[in-house]
PDB file of C-alpha atoms and ligand atoms in Angstrom:
ATOM      1  CA  UNK A1314     107.016  96.891  62.873  1.00 72.00           C
ATOM      2  CA  UNK A1315     106.627  95.644  66.328  1.00 89.00           C
ATOM      3  CA  UNK A1316     108.426  97.421  69.047  1.00 96.00           C
ATOM      4  CA  UNK A1317     110.192  96.118  71.625  1.00 98.00           C
ATOM      5  CA  UNK A1318     109.252  94.451  75.415  1.00 98.00           C
ATOM      6  CA  UNK A1319     111.468  95.130  77.796  1.00 98.00           C
ATOM      7  CA  UNK A1320     110.593  93.931  81.624  1.00 98.00           C
ATOM      8  CA  UNK A1321     112.478  94.526  84.836  1.00 98.00           C
ATOM      9  CA  UNK A1322     112.081  92.256  87.589  1.00 98.00           C
ATOM     10  CA  UNK A1323     113.149  91.973  91.262  1.00 95.00           C
ATOM     11  CA  UNK A1324     112.742  91.553  95.025  1.00 89.00           C
ATOM     12  CA  UNK A1325     111.375  94.514  96.948  1.00 86.00           C
ATOM     13  CA  UNK A1326     114.142  97.149  97.412  1.00 89.00           C
ATOM     14  CA  UNK A1327     116.552  95.571  94.308  1.00 92.00           C
ATOM     15  CA  UNK A1328     116.332  99.704  92.605  1.00 92.00           C
ATOM     16  CA  UNK A1329     114.315  99.083  90.108  1.00 95.00           C
ATOM     17  CA  UNK A1330     113.029 102.520  89.568  1.00 95.00           C
ATOM     18  CA  UNK A1331     116.166 103.927  88.851  1.00 95.00           C
ATOM     19  CA  UNK A1332     117.273 101.909  86.275  1.00 97.00           C
ATOM     20  CA  UNK A1333     113.863 102.230  84.600  1.00 97.00           C
ATOM     21  CA  UNK A1334     114.802 105.876  83.794  1.00 97.00           C
ATOM     22  CA  UNK A1335     117.917 104.342  82.788  1.00 97.00           C
ATOM     23  CA  UNK A1336     116.680 102.115  80.057  1.00 98.00           C
ATOM     24  CA  UNK A1337     113.983 105.137  79.086  1.00 98.00           C
ATOM     25  CA  UNK A1338     117.403 107.456  78.452  1.00 97.00           C
ATOM     26  CA  UNK A1339     118.989 104.944  76.859  1.00 98.00           C
ATOM     27  CA  UNK A1340     116.164 104.939  73.897  1.00 97.00           C
ATOM     28  CA  UNK A1341     115.581 108.534  74.287  1.00 96.00           C
ATOM     29  CA  UNK A1342     118.999 109.166  73.085  1.00 96.00           C
ATOM     30  CA  UNK A1343     118.496 106.694  70.009  1.00 95.00           C
ATOM     31  CA  UNK A1344     115.267 108.993  69.235  1.00 96.00           C
ATOM     32  CA  UNK A1345     112.691 106.161  69.827  1.00 96.00           C
ATOM     33  CA  UNK A1346     109.374 106.454  71.508  1.00 96.00           C
ATOM     34  CA  UNK A1347     109.679 104.553  74.772  1.00 98.00           C
ATOM     35  CA  UNK A1348     106.911 104.348  77.503  1.00 98.00           C
ATOM     36  CA  UNK A1349     107.202 103.226  80.451  1.00 97.00           C
ATOM     37  CA  UNK A1350     104.212 101.039  83.001  1.00 98.00           C
ATOM     38  CA  UNK A1351     103.842  98.713  85.590  1.00 98.00           C
ATOM     39  CA  UNK A1352     102.188  95.530  87.128  1.00 98.00           C
ATOM     40  CA  UNK A1353     100.046  95.283  88.826  1.00 98.00           C
ATOM     41  CA  UNK A1354      98.608  98.885  87.135  1.00 98.00           C
ATOM     42  CA  UNK A1355      99.170 100.567  84.133  1.00 98.00           C
ATOM     43  CA  UNK A1356      95.467 100.880  83.368  1.00 98.00           C
ATOM     44  CA  UNK A1357      92.521 102.404  85.342  1.00 98.00           C
ATOM     45  CA  UNK A1358      91.229  98.806  85.733  1.00 98.00           C
ATOM     46  CA  UNK A1359      94.633  97.467  86.411  1.00 98.00           C
ATOM     47  CA  UNK A1360      95.582 100.430  88.902  1.00 98.00           C
ATOM     48  CA  UNK A1361      92.304  99.868  91.068  1.00 98.00           C
ATOM     49  CA  UNK A1362      93.197  96.274  91.279  1.00 98.00           C
ATOM     50  CA  UNK A1363      96.744  97.162  92.111  1.00 98.00           C
ATOM     51  CA  UNK A1364      95.280  99.343  95.189  1.00 98.00           C
ATOM     52  CA  UNK A1365      92.940  95.793  96.482  1.00 98.00           C
ATOM     53  CA  UNK A1366      96.211  93.987  95.899  1.00 98.00           C
ATOM     54  CA  UNK A1367      98.639  95.954  98.206  1.00 97.00           C
ATOM     55  CA  UNK A1368      96.659  97.161 100.751  1.00 97.00           C
ATOM     56  CA  UNK A1369      97.865  95.933 104.036  1.00 94.00           C
ATOM     57  CA  UNK A1370      94.543  95.788 105.657  1.00 96.00           C
ATOM     58  CA  UNK A1371      93.276  93.045 103.154  1.00 97.00           C
ATOM     59  CA  UNK A1372      95.102  90.450 105.453  1.00 96.00           C
ATOM     60  CA  UNK A1373      92.438  88.034 104.828  1.00 97.00           C
ATOM     61  CA  UNK A1374      93.252  88.086 101.292  1.00 98.00           C
ATOM     62  CA  UNK A1375      93.746  83.943  99.746  1.00 98.00           C
ATOM     63  CA  UNK A1376      96.375  82.944  98.172  1.00 98.00           C
ATOM     64  CA  UNK A1377      94.721  82.121  94.818  1.00 98.00           C
ATOM     65  CA  UNK A1378      92.433  85.120  95.087  1.00 98.00           C
ATOM     66  CA  UNK A1379      95.798  87.200  95.169  1.00 98.00           C
ATOM     67  CA  UNK A1380      97.183  85.217  91.619  1.00 98.00           C
ATOM     68  CA  UNK A1381      93.799  85.984  89.838  1.00 98.00           C
ATOM     69  CA  UNK A1382      93.409  89.499  90.797  1.00 98.00           C
ATOM     70  CA  UNK A1383      97.327  89.720  89.604  1.00 98.00           C
ATOM     71  CA  UNK A1384      96.566  88.035  86.505  1.00 99.00           C
ATOM     72  CA  UNK A1385      93.477  90.071  86.044  1.00 99.00           C
ATOM     73  CA  UNK A1386      95.214  93.166  86.215  1.00 99.00           C
ATOM     74  CA  UNK A1387      97.867  91.904  83.729  1.00 99.00           C
ATOM     75  CA  UNK A1388      95.237  90.623  81.214  1.00 99.00           C
ATOM     76  CA  UNK A1389      93.492  94.174  81.099  1.00 99.00           C
ATOM     77  CA  UNK A1390      96.924  95.981  81.282  1.00 99.00           C
ATOM     78  CA  UNK A1391      98.436  93.648  77.953  1.00 98.00           C
ATOM     79  CA  UNK A1392      95.191  93.890  75.971  1.00 98.00           C
ATOM     80  CA  UNK A1393      94.694  97.905  76.576  1.00 98.00           C
ATOM     81  CA  UNK A1394      98.187  99.125  76.875  1.00 98.00           C
ATOM     82  CA  UNK A1395     101.092  96.837  75.921  1.00 98.00           C
ATOM     83  CA  UNK A1396      99.869  95.010  72.910  1.00 98.00           C
ATOM     84  CA  UNK A1397      98.434  98.416  71.184  1.00 98.00           C
ATOM     85  CA  UNK A1398     101.860 100.367  72.012  1.00 98.00           C
ATOM     86  CA  UNK A1399     104.080  97.319  70.823  1.00 98.00           C
ATOM     87  CA  UNK A1400     101.867  97.387  67.561  1.00 97.00           C
ATOM     88  CA  UNK A1401     102.552 100.847  66.934  1.00 97.00           C
ATOM     89  CA  UNK A1402     106.453 100.362  67.033  1.00 96.00           C
ATOM     90  CA  UNK A1403     106.907 101.799  70.412  1.00 97.00           C
ATOM     91  CA  UNK A1404     109.339 100.586  73.177  1.00 98.00           C
ATOM     92  CA  UNK A1405     107.675  99.336  76.763  1.00 98.00           C
ATOM     93  CA  UNK A1406     109.506  99.272  79.311  1.00 98.00           C
ATOM     94  CA  UNK A1407     107.296  97.322  82.263  1.00 98.00           C
ATOM     95  CA  UNK A1408     108.149  97.460  85.917  1.00 98.00           C
ATOM     96  CA  UNK A1409     107.321  93.614  86.963  1.00 98.00           C
ATOM     97  CA  UNK A1410     105.754  90.865  84.890  1.00 98.00           C
ATOM     98  CA  UNK A1411     104.365  87.491  84.176  1.00 98.00           C
ATOM     99  CA  UNK A1412     108.271  86.269  86.511  1.00 98.00           C
ATOM    100  CA  UNK A1413     106.820  88.270  89.326  1.00 98.00           C
ATOM    101  CA  UNK A1414     103.767  86.015  89.556  1.00 98.00           C
ATOM    102  CA  UNK A1415     105.881  82.659  89.066  1.00 98.00           C
ATOM    103  CA  UNK A1416     108.450  84.084  92.250  1.00 98.00           C
ATOM    104  CA  UNK A1417     106.029  85.770  94.248  1.00 97.00           C
ATOM    105  CA  UNK A1418     102.751  83.108  93.818  1.00 98.00           C
ATOM    106  CA  UNK A1419     104.351  79.930  92.325  1.00 98.00           C
ATOM    107  CA  UNK A1420     107.439  79.619  94.575  1.00 98.00           C
ATOM    108  CA  UNK A1421     106.396  82.412  97.687  1.00 98.00           C
ATOM    109  CA  UNK A1422     102.677  81.032  97.854  1.00 98.00           C
ATOM    110  CA  UNK A1423     103.823  77.865  96.739  1.00 98.00           C
ATOM    111  CA  UNK A1424     100.674  77.667  94.582  1.00 98.00           C
ATOM    112  CA  UNK A1425     103.182  75.737  91.707  1.00 98.00           C
ATOM    113  CA  UNK A1426     102.639  75.301  88.223  1.00 98.00           C
ATOM    114  CA  UNK A1427      99.059  76.746  87.866  1.00 98.00           C
ATOM    115  CA  UNK A1428     100.443  80.085  88.325  1.00 98.00           C
ATOM    116  CA  UNK A1429     102.283  80.204  84.581  1.00 98.00           C
ATOM    117  CA  UNK A1430      98.977  78.151  83.243  1.00 98.00           C
ATOM    118  CA  UNK A1431      96.791  81.147  84.607  1.00 98.00           C
ATOM    119  CA  UNK A1432      98.909  83.555  83.379  1.00 98.00           C
ATOM    120  CA  UNK A1433      99.454  82.040  80.059  1.00 98.00           C
ATOM    121  CA  UNK A1434      95.484  83.075  79.477  1.00 98.00           C
ATOM    122  CA  UNK A1435      96.243  86.866  81.016  1.00 98.00           C
ATOM    123  CA  UNK A1436      99.014  87.327  78.455  1.00 98.00           C
ATOM    124  CA  UNK A1437      97.807  85.733  75.282  1.00 98.00           C
ATOM    125  CA  UNK A1438     101.538  84.186  75.067  1.00 97.00           C
ATOM    126  CA  UNK A1439     103.115  87.403  75.489  1.00 98.00           C
ATOM    127  CA  UNK A1440     106.773  87.305  75.953  1.00 98.00           C
ATOM    128  CA  UNK A1441     109.100  90.177  76.897  1.00 98.00           C
ATOM    129  CA  UNK A1442     111.623  90.254  74.271  1.00 98.00           C
ATOM    130  CA  UNK A1443     114.501  90.910  77.412  1.00 98.00           C
ATOM    131  CA  UNK A1444     113.997  90.691  81.072  1.00 98.00           C
ATOM    132  CA  UNK A1445     116.545  92.310  83.763  1.00 98.00           C
ATOM    133  CA  UNK A1446     116.633  90.745  86.886  1.00 98.00           C
ATOM    134  CA  UNK A1447     117.997  92.533  89.709  1.00 98.00           C
ATOM    135  CA  UNK A1448     119.608  90.186  92.017  1.00 98.00           C
ATOM    136  CA  UNK A1449     119.429  91.364  95.271  1.00 96.00           C
ATOM    137  CA  UNK A1450     119.866  89.553  98.813  1.00 95.00           C
ATOM    138  CA  UNK A1451     116.153  90.067 100.435  1.00 95.00           C
ATOM    139  CA  UNK A1452     117.681  90.914 103.237  1.00 94.00           C
ATOM    140  CA  UNK A1453     119.332  93.833 101.961  1.00 93.00           C
ATOM    141  CA  UNK A1454     116.546  94.421  99.884  1.00 93.00           C
ATOM    142  CA  UNK A1455     114.707  94.363 102.961  1.00 90.00           C
ATOM    143  CA  UNK A1456     116.349  97.215 104.792  1.00 90.00           C
ATOM    144  CA  UNK A1457     116.224  99.255 101.763  1.00 90.00           C
ATOM    145  CA  UNK A1458     112.667  99.072 101.826  1.00 88.00           C
ATOM    146  CA  UNK A1459     112.170  99.879 105.390  1.00 87.00           C
ATOM    147  CA  UNK A1460     113.880 103.137 105.008  1.00 87.00           C
ATOM    148  CA  UNK A1461     111.678 104.488 101.800  1.00 84.00           C
ATOM    149  CA  UNK A1462     108.225 104.285 104.659  1.00 84.00           C
ATOM    150  CA  UNK A1463     105.597 101.500 105.388  1.00 85.00           C
ATOM    151  CA  UNK A1464     105.785  98.029 103.890  1.00 90.00           C
ATOM    152  CA  UNK A1465     102.396  97.652 101.706  1.00 92.00           C
ATOM    153  CA  UNK A1466     100.827  93.934 102.209  1.00 91.00           C
ATOM    154  CA  UNK A1467     103.707  91.581 100.294  1.00 89.00           C
ATOM    155  CA  UNK A1468     106.467  93.586 101.828  1.00 90.00           C
ATOM    156  CA  UNK A1469     105.170  92.482 105.026  1.00 91.00           C
ATOM    157  CA  UNK A1470     105.425  89.027 104.443  1.00 93.00           C
ATOM    158  CA  UNK A1471     108.103  87.362 106.644  1.00 92.00           C
ATOM    159  CA  UNK A1472     111.940  86.786 105.438  1.00 93.00           C
ATOM    160  CA  UNK A1473     111.082  83.244 104.697  1.00 96.00           C
ATOM    161  CA  UNK A1474     108.584  84.117 101.818  1.00 96.00           C
ATOM    162  CA  UNK A1475     111.013  86.706 100.687  1.00 95.00           C
ATOM    163  CA  UNK A1476     113.592  84.072 100.232  1.00 96.00           C
ATOM    164  CA  UNK A1477     111.119  81.700  98.303  1.00 98.00           C
ATOM    165  CA  UNK A1478     110.459  84.212  95.848  1.00 97.00           C
ATOM    166  CA  UNK A1479     114.493  85.256  95.387  1.00 97.00           C
ATOM    167  CA  UNK A1480     114.529  80.952  94.764  1.00 98.00           C
ATOM    168  CA  UNK A1481     111.842  81.223  92.321  1.00 98.00           C
ATOM    169  CA  UNK A1482     113.504  83.962  90.620  1.00 98.00           C
ATOM    170  CA  UNK A1483     116.797  82.048  90.504  1.00 98.00           C
ATOM    171  CA  UNK A1484     115.107  79.376  88.756  1.00 98.00           C
ATOM    172  CA  UNK A1485     113.450  81.784  86.428  1.00 98.00           C
ATOM    173  CA  UNK A1486     117.114  82.986  85.349  1.00 98.00           C
ATOM    174  CA  UNK A1487     118.689  79.222  85.061  1.00 98.00           C
ATOM    175  CA  UNK A1488     116.054  77.949  82.940  1.00 98.00           C
ATOM    176  CA  UNK A1489     115.826  81.312  80.426  1.00 98.00           C
ATOM    177  CA  UNK A1490     119.487  82.994  79.988  1.00 97.00           C
ATOM    178  CA  UNK A1491     118.422  83.810  76.795  1.00 97.00           C
ATOM    179  CA  UNK A1492     115.660  85.928  77.634  1.00 98.00           C
ATOM    180  CA  UNK A1493     116.379  86.501  81.696  1.00 98.00           C
ATOM    181  CA  UNK A1494     119.904  88.464  81.784  1.00 98.00           C
ATOM    182  CA  UNK A1495     120.707  88.445  85.791  1.00 98.00           C
ATOM    183  CA  UNK A1496     122.485  92.067  87.239  1.00 98.00           C
ATOM    184  CA  UNK A1497     124.006  92.079  90.770  1.00 97.00           C
ATOM    185  CA  UNK A1498     121.995  94.644  92.183  1.00 96.00           C
ATOM    186  CA  UNK A1499     124.857  95.212  94.926  1.00 94.00           C
ATOM    187  CA  UNK A1500     127.324  97.027  92.694  1.00 96.00           C
ATOM    188  CA  UNK A1501     126.901 100.820  92.020  1.00 95.00           C
ATOM    189  CA  UNK A1502     124.040 102.353  90.066  1.00 96.00           C
ATOM    190  CA  UNK A1503     126.500 103.335  87.163  1.00 97.00           C
ATOM    191  CA  UNK A1504     127.546  99.608  86.982  1.00 98.00           C
ATOM    192  CA  UNK A1505     124.671  98.487  86.755  1.00 98.00           C
ATOM    193  CA  UNK A1506     123.370 101.039  84.339  1.00 98.00           C
ATOM    194  CA  UNK A1507     126.537 100.093  81.800  1.00 98.00           C
ATOM    195  CA  UNK A1508     125.819  96.562  82.189  1.00 98.00           C
ATOM    196  CA  UNK A1509     122.141  96.990  80.888  1.00 98.00           C
ATOM    197  CA  UNK A1510     123.234  99.492  78.148  1.00 98.00           C
ATOM    198  CA  UNK A1511     125.600  96.508  76.820  1.00 98.00           C
ATOM    199  CA  UNK A1512     122.370  94.311  76.619  1.00 98.00           C
ATOM    200  CA  UNK A1513     120.692  96.796  75.223  1.00 98.00           C
ATOM    201  CA  UNK A1514     122.731  97.646  72.465  1.00 98.00           C
ATOM    202  CA  UNK A1515     123.360  94.193  71.785  1.00 98.00           C
ATOM    203  CA  UNK A1516     119.551  93.660  71.319  1.00 97.00           C
ATOM    204  CA  UNK A1517     119.219  96.658  69.646  1.00 97.00           C
ATOM    205  CA  UNK A1518     122.100  95.540  66.871  1.00 96.00           C
ATOM    206  CA  UNK A1519     120.135  92.245  66.431  1.00 95.00           C
ATOM    207  CA  UNK A1520     116.923  94.226  65.611  1.00 93.00           C
ATOM    208  CA  UNK A1521     118.592  96.810  63.331  1.00 92.00           C
ATOM    209  CA  UNK A1522     117.622  99.833  66.050  1.00 91.00           C
TER     210      UNK A1522
HETATM  211  P1  TMP B2341     105.913  97.146  93.380  1.00 71.28           P
HETATM  212  O1  TMP B2341     106.391  97.295  94.765  1.00 71.28           O
HETATM  213  O2  TMP B2341     107.283  96.609  92.678  1.00 71.28           O
HETATM  214  O3  TMP B2341     105.062  98.148  92.644  1.00 71.28           O
HETATM  215  O4  TMP B2341     105.253  95.715  93.404  1.00 71.28           O
HETATM  216  C1  TMP B2341     104.276  95.427  94.174  1.00 71.28           C
HETATM  217  C2  TMP B2341     104.159  94.177  94.805  1.00 71.28           C
HETATM  218  O5  TMP B2341     103.600  93.178  94.283  1.00 71.28           O
HETATM  219  C3  TMP B2341     105.653  93.718  95.071  1.00 71.28           C
HETATM  220  O6  TMP B2341     105.789  93.061  96.601  1.00 71.28           O
HETATM  221  C4  TMP B2341     105.849  92.477  94.307  1.00 71.28           C
HETATM  222  C5  TMP B2341     104.146  92.182  94.112  1.00 71.28           C
HETATM  223  N1  TMP B2341     103.753  91.295  92.997  1.00 71.28           N
HETATM  224  C6  TMP B2341     103.404  90.192  92.988  1.00 71.28           C
HETATM  225  O7  TMP B2341     103.505  89.187  94.003  1.00 71.28           O
HETATM  226  N2  TMP B2341     102.859  89.203  92.001  1.00 71.28           N
HETATM  227  C7  TMP B2341     102.686  89.868  90.540  1.00 71.28           C
HETATM  228  O8  TMP B2341     102.431  89.102  89.490  1.00 71.28           O
HETATM  229  C8  TMP B2341     103.794  91.250  90.349  1.00 71.28           C
HETATM  230  C9  TMP B2341     103.455  92.005  89.040  1.00 71.28           C
HETATM  231  C10 TMP B2341     104.017  91.812  91.968  1.00 71.28           C
END
């Protein structure tokens, strides 16, 4: 049986890491094998591409170059790690996936439809079973990130960019409500965890897990 592919999305500072641990705990308590991974990254080659993408010194990177490197990292990650894990029946929890490219590169960088098209090739058509969008106002997210240390290349972008990304996520969630669950990330960690677990329980019941 194919496992489950769960992705978690949101602007910087939305609290994704905490919720990934919560999702892992949920499945571990059910005795299921759960692995977590991230994008860009998750394999040796993809992590090297991550370093290039996030290096704050790479100020000359063209938008199209950026989009293609995210897609390249994803193509490797999907084939080397995500698909083999799903084929073994594992639960894969991934910190960001194609929705990030649509939000950041199609909307943030204003590259438009070509982003989805390129990513269709990168993923071979793989789609998450469920996606949690941690909805945080970009200004609040930015304040949280600034308390955690230095900004990476994307975090350094001006607030306007982050509002376009936010708008992108809103459009993604509106266009695919069956898959994408909007979670109000201004709520307490406990409230957010419970909401996510309710969706996961529903999904497990549907799949007989
Ligand atoms: P992280 O800080 O959540 O690990 O993500 C790295 C940064 O890369 C974050 O600012 C979002 C950005 N990103 C994109 O712009 N496009 C993508 O496809 C992905 C996966 C991430």
